[in-house]
mmCIF file of C-alpha atoms and ligand atoms in Angstrom:
data_model
loop_
_atom_site.group_PDB
_atom_site.id
_atom_site.type_symbol
_atom_site.label_atom_id
_atom_site.label_comp_id
_atom_site.label_asym_id
_atom_site.label_seq_id
_atom_site.Cartn_x
_atom_site.Cartn_y
_atom_site.Cartn_z
ATOM 1 C CA MET A 1 0.000 0.000 0.000
ATOM 2 C CA ARG A 2 1.239 3.482 -0.886
ATOM 3 C CA ILE A 3 0.139 6.985 0.081
ATOM 4 C CA THR A 4 -1.205 8.859 -2.960
ATOM 5 C CA ARG A 5 -2.254 12.167 -1.416
ATOM 6 C CA VAL A 6 -2.384 14.023 1.901
ATOM 7 C CA GLU A 7 -5.436 16.290 1.803
ATOM 8 C CA PRO A 8 -5.854 19.079 4.399
ATOM 9 C CA ILE A 9 -9.313 20.650 4.819
ATOM 10 C CA PRO A 10 -9.768 23.826 6.912
ATOM 11 C CA VAL A 11 -12.879 23.806 9.086
ATOM 12 C CA ARG A 12 -14.392 26.322 11.493
ATOM 13 C CA VAL A 13 -17.041 25.172 13.971
ATOM 14 C CA PRO A 14 -18.902 27.536 16.352
ATOM 15 C CA LEU A 15 -19.238 26.655 20.009
ATOM 16 C CA LYS A 16 -22.825 26.019 21.086
ATOM 17 C CA ALA A 17 -24.793 28.939 22.509
ATOM 18 C CA GLY A 18 -24.098 29.096 26.252
ATOM 19 C CA MET A 19 -21.072 26.795 25.857
ATOM 20 C CA THR A 20 -18.475 29.324 24.704
ATOM 21 C CA THR A 21 -15.465 29.275 26.941
ATOM 22 C CA ARG A 22 -12.901 31.558 28.510
ATOM 23 C CA THR A 23 -9.416 30.764 29.784
ATOM 24 C CA ALA A 24 -6.241 32.697 30.523
ATOM 25 C CA HIS A 25 -5.427 32.147 26.814
ATOM 26 C CA GLY A 26 -8.533 34.078 25.749
ATOM 27 C CA GLU A 27 -12.199 33.685 24.935
ATOM 28 C CA TYR A 28 -13.483 31.168 22.376
ATOM 29 C CA HIS A 29 -16.618 31.454 20.247
ATOM 30 C CA THR A 30 -15.428 29.387 17.286
ATOM 31 C CA SER A 31 -12.766 26.714 16.880
ATOM 32 C CA ASP A 32 -10.560 26.187 13.830
ATOM 33 C CA TYR A 33 -9.423 22.747 12.701
ATOM 34 C CA VAL A 34 -7.556 21.177 9.843
ATOM 35 C CA ILE A 35 -9.146 17.855 8.943
ATOM 36 C CA VAL A 36 -6.716 15.536 7.151
ATOM 37 C CA ARG A 37 -7.489 12.747 4.719
ATOM 38 C CA VAL A 38 -4.551 10.517 3.811
ATOM 39 C CA HIS A 39 -5.430 8.680 0.575
ATOM 40 C CA THR A 40 -3.861 5.383 -0.496
ATOM 41 C CA ASP A 41 -3.668 3.339 -3.691
ATOM 42 C CA GLU A 42 -5.742 0.607 -2.022
ATOM 43 C CA GLY A 43 -8.675 2.936 -1.456
ATOM 44 C CA ILE A 44 -8.229 3.085 2.330
ATOM 45 C CA ILE A 45 -8.480 6.656 3.596
ATOM 46 C CA GLY A 46 -7.014 7.669 6.951
ATOM 47 C CA LEU A 47 -8.632 10.479 8.966
ATOM 48 C CA GLY A 48 -6.895 13.027 11.146
ATOM 49 C CA GLU A 49 -7.755 16.259 12.918
ATOM 50 C CA ALA A 50 -5.651 19.191 14.117
ATOM 51 C CA THR A 51 -7.055 21.746 16.534
ATOM 52 C CA VAL A 52 -5.284 24.859 15.288
ATOM 53 C CA SER A 53 -5.094 27.653 17.836
ATOM 54 C CA ALA A 54 -2.514 30.396 17.512
ATOM 55 C CA LEU A 55 -3.036 31.147 21.220
ATOM 56 C CA TRP A 56 -2.080 27.591 22.127
ATOM 57 C CA SER A 57 0.603 26.221 19.850
ATOM 58 C CA GLY A 58 1.157 29.025 17.348
ATOM 59 C CA GLU A 59 -0.530 27.001 14.628
ATOM 60 C CA THR A 60 -3.311 28.269 12.353
ATOM 61 C CA SER A 61 -5.359 26.727 9.554
ATOM 62 C CA ALA A 62 -3.115 28.463 7.023
ATOM 63 C CA SER A 63 0.104 27.266 8.686
ATOM 64 C CA GLY A 64 -1.198 23.704 9.004
ATOM 65 C CA ILE A 65 -2.228 23.585 5.359
ATOM 66 C CA ALA A 66 1.077 25.111 4.211
ATOM 67 C CA ALA A 67 3.028 22.557 6.263
ATOM 68 C CA ILE A 68 1.028 19.651 4.871
ATOM 69 C CA GLU A 69 0.965 20.810 1.246
ATOM 70 C CA GLY A 70 4.537 22.079 1.151
ATOM 71 C CA LEU A 71 6.459 19.653 3.373
ATOM 72 C CA ILE A 72 4.626 16.689 4.869
ATOM 73 C CA GLY A 73 2.532 15.685 1.849
ATOM 74 C CA PRO A 74 5.401 15.603 -0.667
ATOM 75 C CA ALA A 75 7.506 13.561 1.808
ATOM 76 C CA LEU A 76 4.752 10.997 2.375
ATOM 77 C CA VAL A 77 3.408 10.421 -1.136
ATOM 78 C CA GLY A 78 4.668 7.062 -2.438
ATOM 79 C CA GLU A 79 5.456 5.756 1.070
ATOM 80 C CA ASP A 80 3.923 2.814 2.943
ATOM 81 C CA PRO A 81 1.477 4.445 5.444
ATOM 82 C CA THR A 82 1.886 1.636 7.977
ATOM 83 C CA ARG A 83 5.576 2.477 8.565
ATOM 84 C CA ILE A 84 4.498 5.027 11.159
ATOM 85 C CA THR A 85 7.746 5.150 13.148
ATOM 86 C CA SER A 86 9.782 5.850 10.033
ATOM 87 C CA LEU A 87 7.339 8.460 8.709
ATOM 88 C CA ARG A 88 7.249 10.237 12.086
ATOM 89 C CA ALA A 89 11.023 10.578 11.986
ATOM 90 C CA ARG A 90 10.885 11.955 8.453
ATOM 91 C CA ILE A 91 8.215 14.509 9.361
ATOM 92 C CA ASP A 92 10.119 15.592 12.490
ATOM 93 C CA PHE A 93 13.268 16.045 10.400
ATOM 94 C CA LEU A 94 11.465 18.264 7.878
ATOM 95 C CA LEU A 95 9.434 20.373 10.297
ATOM 96 C CA LYS A 96 10.112 21.546 13.850
ATOM 97 C CA LEU A 97 7.292 22.077 16.371
ATOM 98 C CA ASN A 98 3.765 22.239 14.809
ATOM 99 C CA PRO A 99 2.556 19.372 17.022
ATOM 100 C CA PHE A 100 -1.162 19.551 16.191
ATOM 101 C CA THR A 101 -0.535 19.497 12.438
ATOM 102 C CA LYS A 102 1.844 16.544 12.791
ATOM 103 C CA ALA A 103 -0.616 14.734 15.047
ATOM 104 C CA ALA A 104 -3.407 15.069 12.468
ATOM 105 C CA VAL A 105 -1.251 13.307 9.875
ATOM 106 C CA GLU A 106 0.055 10.706 12.308
ATOM 107 C CA MET A 107 -3.388 9.719 13.639
ATOM 108 C CA ALA A 108 -4.497 9.292 10.005
ATOM 109 C CA LEU A 109 -1.614 6.819 9.524
ATOM 110 C CA TRP A 110 -2.796 4.855 12.583
ATOM 111 C CA ASP A 111 -6.307 4.946 11.149
ATOM 112 C CA ILE A 112 -5.031 3.429 7.887
ATOM 113 C CA ALA A 113 -2.896 0.846 9.710
ATOM 114 C CA GLY A 114 -5.944 -0.293 11.684
ATOM 115 C CA LYS A 115 -8.311 -0.313 8.729
ATOM 116 C CA ALA A 116 -5.777 -2.301 6.665
ATOM 117 C CA VAL A 117 -5.957 -5.227 9.098
ATOM 118 C CA ASN A 118 -9.502 -4.550 10.339
ATOM 119 C CA VAL A 119 -8.592 -3.837 13.977
ATOM 120 C CA PRO A 120 -9.059 -0.762 16.180
ATOM 121 C CA VAL A 121 -6.067 1.471 16.912
ATOM 122 C CA HIS A 122 -6.144 0.495 20.593
ATOM 123 C CA ARG A 123 -5.351 -3.076 19.514
ATOM 124 C CA LEU A 124 -2.306 -1.827 17.562
ATOM 125 C CA LEU A 125 -1.204 -0.069 20.765
ATOM 126 C CA GLY A 126 -1.246 -3.331 22.693
ATOM 127 C CA GLY A 127 -4.943 -3.774 23.387
ATOM 128 C CA LYS A 128 -7.420 -1.854 25.490
ATOM 129 C CA LEU A 129 -7.256 -1.960 29.279
ATOM 130 C CA ARG A 130 -10.628 -0.220 29.675
ATOM 131 C CA ASP A 131 -13.903 0.014 27.733
ATOM 132 C CA THR A 132 -14.946 3.409 29.049
ATOM 133 C CA ILE A 133 -12.879 6.413 30.043
ATOM 134 C CA PRO A 134 -14.074 8.604 32.936
ATOM 135 C CA THR A 135 -14.284 12.244 31.833
ATOM 136 C CA LYS A 136 -15.017 15.663 33.245
ATOM 137 C CA MET A 137 -16.764 18.812 32.054
ATOM 138 C CA MET A 138 -15.110 22.212 31.912
ATOM 139 C CA ILE A 139 -16.392 25.529 33.264
ATOM 140 C CA GLY A 140 -14.873 28.640 31.678
ATOM 141 C CA ALA A 141 -13.484 31.560 33.681
ATOM 142 C CA PHE A 142 -16.831 33.348 33.877
ATOM 143 C CA ASP A 143 -18.410 35.334 36.707
ATOM 144 C CA VAL A 144 -19.911 33.490 39.679
ATOM 145 C CA PRO A 145 -23.570 33.287 38.511
ATOM 146 C CA ARG A 146 -22.622 31.939 35.088
ATOM 147 C CA ALA A 147 -20.044 29.493 36.483
ATOM 148 C CA ARG A 148 -22.546 28.232 39.048
ATOM 149 C CA ALA A 149 -25.247 27.812 36.366
ATOM 150 C CA LEU A 150 -22.841 25.794 34.187
ATOM 151 C CA ALA A 151 -21.857 23.605 37.149
ATOM 152 C CA GLU A 152 -25.533 22.913 37.922
ATOM 153 C CA ARG A 153 -26.266 22.154 34.263
ATOM 154 C CA PHE A 154 -23.346 19.697 33.977
ATOM 155 C CA LEU A 155 -24.147 17.986 37.294
ATOM 156 C CA GLU A 156 -27.784 17.614 36.325
ATOM 157 C CA TRP A 157 -26.632 15.946 33.073
ATOM 158 C CA GLY A 158 -24.652 13.530 35.233
ATOM 159 C CA ALA A 159 -21.077 14.856 35.125
ATOM 160 C CA ARG A 160 -18.949 13.179 37.779
ATOM 161 C CA CYS A 161 -16.010 15.583 37.780
ATOM 162 C CA LEU A 162 -15.688 19.307 37.020
ATOM 163 C CA LYS A 163 -12.780 21.438 35.855
ATOM 164 C CA VAL A 164 -12.850 25.167 36.533
ATOM 165 C CA LYS A 165 -10.788 27.612 34.507
ATOM 166 C CA VAL A 166 -8.877 30.142 36.608
ATOM 167 C CA GLY A 167 -5.768 32.286 36.065
ATOM 168 C CA ILE A 168 -7.564 35.553 35.300
ATOM 169 C CA ASP A 169 -7.552 37.415 38.647
ATOM 170 C CA ALA A 170 -7.059 35.672 41.971
ATOM 171 C CA ALA A 171 -10.117 37.081 43.794
ATOM 172 C CA GLY A 172 -12.483 36.248 40.933
ATOM 173 C CA ASP A 173 -10.827 32.855 40.455
ATOM 174 C CA ILE A 174 -11.254 31.934 44.122
ATOM 175 C CA ALA A 175 -14.897 33.075 44.182
ATOM 176 C CA ARG A 176 -15.652 31.043 41.032
ATOM 177 C CA VAL A 177 -14.125 27.854 42.441
ATOM 178 C CA ALA A 178 -15.943 28.325 45.756
ATOM 179 C CA ALA A 179 -19.271 28.733 43.911
ATOM 180 C CA VAL A 180 -18.683 25.567 41.897
ATOM 181 C CA ARG A 181 -17.725 23.632 45.050
ATOM 182 C CA GLU A 182 -20.895 24.865 46.742
ATOM 183 C CA ALA A 183 -23.018 23.732 43.782
ATOM 184 C CA ALA A 184 -21.237 20.368 43.539
ATOM 185 C CA GLY A 185 -21.192 19.459 47.231
ATOM 186 C CA PRO A 186 -18.220 17.878 48.971
ATOM 187 C CA ASP A 187 -17.992 14.618 46.988
ATOM 188 C CA VAL A 188 -17.633 15.659 43.342
ATOM 189 C CA PRO A 189 -13.949 15.922 42.406
ATOM 190 C CA ILE A 190 -13.026 19.393 41.137
ATOM 191 C CA THR A 191 -9.870 20.420 39.310
ATOM 192 C CA ILE A 192 -8.681 23.887 38.356
ATOM 193 C CA ASP A 193 -6.697 24.976 35.300
ATOM 194 C CA ALA A 194 -4.899 28.336 35.309
ATOM 195 C CA ASN A 195 -3.481 27.912 31.785
ATOM 196 C CA CYS A 196 -0.260 29.708 32.862
ATOM 197 C CA GLY A 197 -2.325 32.747 33.901
ATOM 198 C CA TRP A 198 -0.842 33.368 37.347
ATOM 199 C CA ASP A 199 2.622 34.632 38.192
ATOM 200 C CA VAL A 200 4.427 32.833 41.019
ATOM 201 C CA PRO A 201 3.357 35.143 43.897
ATOM 202 C CA THR A 202 -0.277 35.124 42.739
ATOM 203 C CA ALA A 203 -0.247 31.351 42.369
ATOM 204 C CA ARG A 204 1.158 30.972 45.881
ATOM 205 C CA VAL A 205 -1.589 33.117 47.418
ATOM 206 C CA ALA A 206 -4.412 31.698 45.266
ATOM 207 C CA LEU A 207 -3.471 28.046 45.838
ATOM 208 C CA ASP A 208 -3.092 28.685 49.551
ATOM 209 C CA ARG A 209 -6.653 30.041 49.703
ATOM 210 C CA LEU A 210 -7.995 27.303 47.390
ATOM 211 C CA ARG A 211 -6.718 24.517 49.636
ATOM 212 C CA ALA A 212 -10.037 24.707 51.519
ATOM 213 C CA GLN A 213 -11.887 23.603 48.348
ATOM 214 C CA ASN A 214 -10.396 20.094 48.395
ATOM 215 C CA LEU A 215 -9.158 20.176 44.788
ATOM 216 C CA LEU A 216 -8.089 17.052 42.941
ATOM 217 C CA VAL A 217 -5.340 18.904 41.054
ATOM 218 C CA ALA A 218 -4.254 22.391 40.064
ATOM 219 C CA GLU A 219 -3.329 22.390 36.393
ATOM 220 C CA GLN A 220 -0.550 24.598 35.027
ATOM 221 C CA PRO A 221 -0.724 27.333 37.702
ATOM 222 C CA ILE A 222 2.224 29.243 36.222
ATOM 223 C CA ALA A 223 3.905 29.629 32.843
ATOM 224 C CA PRO A 224 6.231 26.887 31.589
ATOM 225 C CA GLY A 225 9.937 27.593 31.535
ATOM 226 C CA ASP A 226 10.856 27.784 35.199
ATOM 227 C CA VAL A 227 10.730 24.145 36.273
ATOM 228 C CA GLU A 228 12.245 24.965 39.675
ATOM 229 C CA ALA A 229 9.562 27.542 40.424
ATOM 230 C CA MET A 230 6.842 24.984 39.674
ATOM 231 C CA ALA A 231 8.608 22.390 41.829
ATOM 232 C CA ARG A 232 8.768 24.836 44.761
ATOM 233 C CA LEU A 233 5.095 25.652 44.298
ATOM 234 C CA ARG A 234 4.294 21.943 44.197
ATOM 235 C CA TRP A 235 5.999 21.289 47.521
ATOM 236 C CA SER A 236 4.555 24.339 49.279
ATOM 237 C CA CYS A 237 0.951 24.574 48.069
ATOM 238 C CA GLY A 238 -0.565 21.341 49.379
ATOM 239 C CA ILE A 239 -2.509 20.700 46.128
ATOM 240 C CA PRO A 240 -1.264 18.184 43.540
ATOM 241 C CA ILE A 241 0.115 19.960 40.463
ATOM 242 C CA MET A 242 -0.620 18.917 36.878
ATOM 243 C CA ALA A 243 1.705 20.000 34.066
ATOM 244 C CA ASP A 244 -0.045 20.810 30.771
ATOM 245 C CA GLU A 245 1.500 23.685 28.779
ATOM 246 C CA SER A 246 4.852 22.695 30.381
ATOM 247 C CA VAL A 247 4.898 19.389 28.461
ATOM 248 C CA PHE A 248 4.607 19.520 24.695
ATOM 249 C CA THR A 249 7.614 17.283 23.936
ATOM 250 C CA LEU A 250 9.367 14.239 25.356
ATOM 251 C CA VAL A 251 12.257 16.483 26.431
ATOM 252 C CA ASP A 252 9.796 18.802 28.196
ATOM 253 C CA ALA A 253 8.466 15.768 30.065
ATOM 254 C CA TRP A 254 11.969 14.673 31.031
ATOM 255 C CA ASN A 255 12.782 18.141 32.388
ATOM 256 C CA VAL A 256 9.543 18.449 34.376
ATOM 257 C CA LEU A 257 9.961 14.944 35.813
ATOM 258 C CA ARG A 258 13.636 15.359 36.633
ATOM 259 C CA GLY A 259 12.840 18.676 38.288
ATOM 260 C CA GLY A 260 10.067 17.136 40.395
ATOM 261 C CA ALA A 261 7.681 19.808 39.128
ATOM 262 C CA ALA A 262 4.464 17.801 38.676
ATOM 263 C CA ASP A 263 2.333 15.146 40.338
ATOM 264 C CA VAL A 264 0.523 14.417 37.056
ATOM 265 C CA ILE A 265 1.311 15.127 33.411
ATOM 266 C CA SER A 266 -1.428 16.003 30.957
ATOM 267 C CA ILE A 267 -0.891 14.453 27.528
ATOM 268 C CA TYR A 268 -2.866 14.131 24.312
ATOM 269 C CA PRO A 269 -2.072 13.420 20.675
ATOM 270 C CA GLY A 270 -2.512 17.004 19.424
ATOM 271 C CA LYS A 271 -0.281 18.788 21.912
ATOM 272 C CA ASN A 272 2.389 16.079 21.880
ATOM 273 C CA GLY A 273 2.597 15.687 18.095
ATOM 274 C CA GLY A 274 0.816 12.351 17.715
ATOM 275 C CA ILE A 275 -0.418 9.196 19.393
ATOM 276 C CA ALA A 276 3.030 7.566 19.511
ATOM 277 C CA ALA A 277 4.629 10.709 20.953
ATOM 278 C CA ALA A 278 2.022 10.802 23.727
ATOM 279 C CA VAL A 279 2.715 7.118 24.486
ATOM 280 C CA GLU A 280 6.440 7.884 24.793
ATOM 281 C CA ILE A 281 5.751 10.644 27.327
ATOM 282 C CA ALA A 282 3.480 8.319 29.323
ATOM 283 C CA GLN A 283 6.301 5.752 29.463
ATOM 284 C CA VAL A 284 8.898 8.265 30.634
ATOM 285 C CA ALA A 285 6.464 9.489 33.295
ATOM 286 C CA ARG A 286 5.881 5.889 34.346
ATOM 287 C CA ALA A 287 9.588 5.466 34.948
ATOM 288 C CA ALA A 288 9.420 8.476 37.268
ATOM 289 C CA GLY A 289 6.342 7.161 39.086
ATOM 290 C CA VAL A 290 4.162 9.993 37.778
ATOM 291 C CA ALA A 291 0.713 9.293 36.288
ATOM 292 C CA CYS A 292 -0.641 10.869 33.118
ATOM 293 C CA HIS A 293 -4.004 12.418 32.310
ATOM 294 C CA VAL A 294 -5.625 12.994 28.922
ATOM 295 C CA GLY A 295 -5.989 16.735 28.344
ATOM 296 C CA SER A 296 -7.613 18.516 25.442
ATOM 297 C CA ASN A 297 -7.708 21.447 23.121
ATOM 298 C CA LEU A 298 -11.429 21.093 22.359
ATOM 299 C CA GLU A 299 -11.119 18.358 19.740
ATOM 300 C CA LEU A 300 -14.016 17.332 17.520
ATOM 301 C CA GLY A 301 -14.889 13.701 16.772
ATOM 302 C CA ILE A 302 -11.735 12.445 15.055
ATOM 303 C CA GLY A 303 -9.384 14.047 17.575
ATOM 304 C CA SER A 304 -11.514 12.754 20.465
ATOM 305 C CA ALA A 305 -11.431 9.225 19.019
ATOM 306 C CA ALA A 306 -7.622 9.350 18.912
ATOM 307 C CA MET A 307 -7.632 10.406 22.587
ATOM 308 C CA LEU A 308 -9.932 7.500 23.492
ATOM 309 C CA HIS A 309 -7.668 4.895 21.855
ATOM 310 C CA LEU A 310 -4.677 6.382 23.682
ATOM 311 C CA ALA A 311 -6.492 6.503 27.035
ATOM 312 C CA ALA A 312 -7.756 2.944 26.582
ATOM 313 C CA ALA A 313 -4.426 1.299 25.838
ATOM 314 C CA VAL A 314 -1.770 3.018 27.947
ATOM 315 C CA PRO A 315 -1.414 1.729 31.528
ATOM 316 C CA ASN A 316 0.077 4.920 32.923
ATOM 317 C CA ILE A 317 -2.893 7.062 31.892
ATOM 318 C CA ASP A 318 -4.955 7.079 35.077
ATOM 319 C CA SER A 319 -8.373 8.360 34.008
ATOM 320 C CA ALA A 320 -10.043 6.705 37.010
ATOM 321 C CA THR A 321 -8.195 9.093 39.314
ATOM 322 C CA TYR A 322 -7.847 12.000 36.863
ATOM 323 C CA PRO A 323 -10.908 11.998 34.563
ATOM 324 C CA ALA A 324 -10.023 12.863 30.976
ATOM 325 C CA ASP A 325 -10.872 16.037 29.055
ATOM 326 C CA ILE A 326 -12.551 14.149 26.229
ATOM 327 C CA LEU A 327 -15.254 16.777 25.988
ATOM 328 C CA GLY A 328 -14.795 18.900 22.836
ATOM 329 C CA PRO A 329 -17.864 17.540 20.993
ATOM 330 C CA HIS A 330 -20.141 18.593 23.897
ATOM 331 C CA TYR A 331 -19.150 22.223 23.359
ATOM 332 C CA HIS A 332 -19.461 22.471 19.556
ATOM 333 C CA GLU A 333 -22.312 22.640 17.085
ATOM 334 C CA ALA A 334 -20.864 19.693 15.151
ATOM 335 C CA ASP A 335 -18.384 16.849 15.658
ATOM 336 C CA LEU A 336 -18.046 16.086 11.906
ATOM 337 C CA LEU A 337 -18.805 12.404 12.528
ATOM 338 C CA ALA A 338 -21.416 10.318 10.702
ATOM 339 C CA GLU A 339 -22.130 8.652 14.035
ATOM 340 C CA PRO A 340 -21.232 10.529 17.230
ATOM 341 C CA LEU A 341 -18.951 9.056 19.878
ATOM 342 C CA ALA A 342 -20.681 7.808 23.027
ATOM 343 C CA LEU A 343 -19.464 10.540 25.387
ATOM 344 C CA LEU A 344 -21.686 9.634 28.325
ATOM 345 C CA PRO A 345 -21.687 11.169 31.812
ATOM 346 C CA GLU A 346 -20.482 7.886 33.311
ATOM 347 C CA GLY A 347 -17.599 7.735 30.847
ATOM 348 C CA ALA A 348 -16.681 7.934 27.172
ATOM 349 C CA ARG A 349 -16.945 4.638 25.327
ATOM 350 C CA VAL A 350 -13.829 3.520 23.468
ATOM 351 C CA PRO A 351 -14.550 2.980 19.733
ATOM 352 C CA ASP A 352 -14.069 -0.605 18.555
ATOM 353 C CA GLY A 353 -14.379 -0.185 14.782
ATOM 354 C CA PRO A 354 -11.355 -0.559 12.486
ATOM 355 C CA GLY A 355 -8.719 2.177 12.770
ATOM 356 C CA LEU A 356 -9.917 5.139 14.798
ATOM 357 C CA GLY A 357 -13.423 3.692 14.484
ATOM 358 C CA VAL A 358 -15.071 6.872 13.196
ATOM 359 C CA MET A 359 -16.425 8.120 9.846
ATOM 360 C CA LEU A 360 -16.539 11.658 8.491
ATOM 361 C CA ASP A 361 -19.958 13.174 7.895
ATOM 362 C CA GLU A 362 -19.590 14.706 4.433
ATOM 363 C CA ASP A 363 -22.565 17.056 4.902
ATOM 364 C CA GLN A 364 -21.134 18.518 8.096
ATOM 365 C CA LEU A 365 -17.727 18.804 6.433
ATOM 366 C CA ARG A 366 -19.228 20.786 3.536
ATOM 367 C CA ARG A 367 -21.146 22.990 5.943
ATOM 368 C CA PHE A 368 -18.190 23.935 8.130
ATOM 369 C CA ARG A 369 -15.262 23.978 5.695
ATOM 370 C CA VAL A 370 -13.864 27.446 5.163
ATOM 371 C CA ASP A 371 -11.663 27.253 2.057
HETATM 372 MG MG1 MG B 1 -4.926 22.591 30.571
#
């Protein structure tokens, strides 16, 4: 089997009314994606998805398409799509950074490899350890009434864990978390995510005051870069620390682990540059005795499916303790899938069809494509 074409398709999908979100990286009303179709001479088509957010990784639809049309596509045409390790190395040699774009292409290769032998991707990764993945719902950094209303809405739906965005201003952040805790009662696990929004002194004060809210973890309280500062915060604040923006690459993971800067590392195919890259980080973390969590950049259906296969097959991803952020489709007007994933309150079901186990909905694709 040979690759005949790598086709990038820019897509823009609005967030649902009332489900727009706000973090220290900004406010979101629409999300941009590059959907990838990798075509082969045997008629098998692999699907991939890149969340492209300049605020997150510096990638945009235009940059993703340029990278695929100018560099990745020409390097892959004529190659065997199932030689994923070799093709990853070639892509990494040609193009630095750009993890979400690379991940879209790489997950499409896994999709082809699975479809070619009629098995799900989780089987190619060693087999699934779980059938459902516990998840949480996310509450943007809104004022107290709106945050409380979202918490009540998600709990009524059946959500078993909530994540509250903070990192805007400490007083407002603390009030928002307290309101969500009050709505949730003492037993629902709550996490916070500052998305690098606090400086070190603010984080110290805010985390000290948030200790009373019995938080499961505090995600990325400060900016990446100063591993020692995050390690000091970890030891002094009394709340487990999760590294997200601090760990894009395997080397990032090594530095955070060696520096003792995190209790948990958040990984996912997009941020880490592919499924295999995320597995590598999980293994390094395992060696250090640190669990991983599946984070998100508001993926649609294809990206969420890739996260589910990863979460299902990797032992060191502890979604039972740290429910995954496999939630993007809940927030958007479309997931681009012919049949939606089963993202249920009690957990997201792992797809068992060949490859990623999902199919593109051509009507939705036409409706939301922006080229
Ligand atoms: Mg995060």
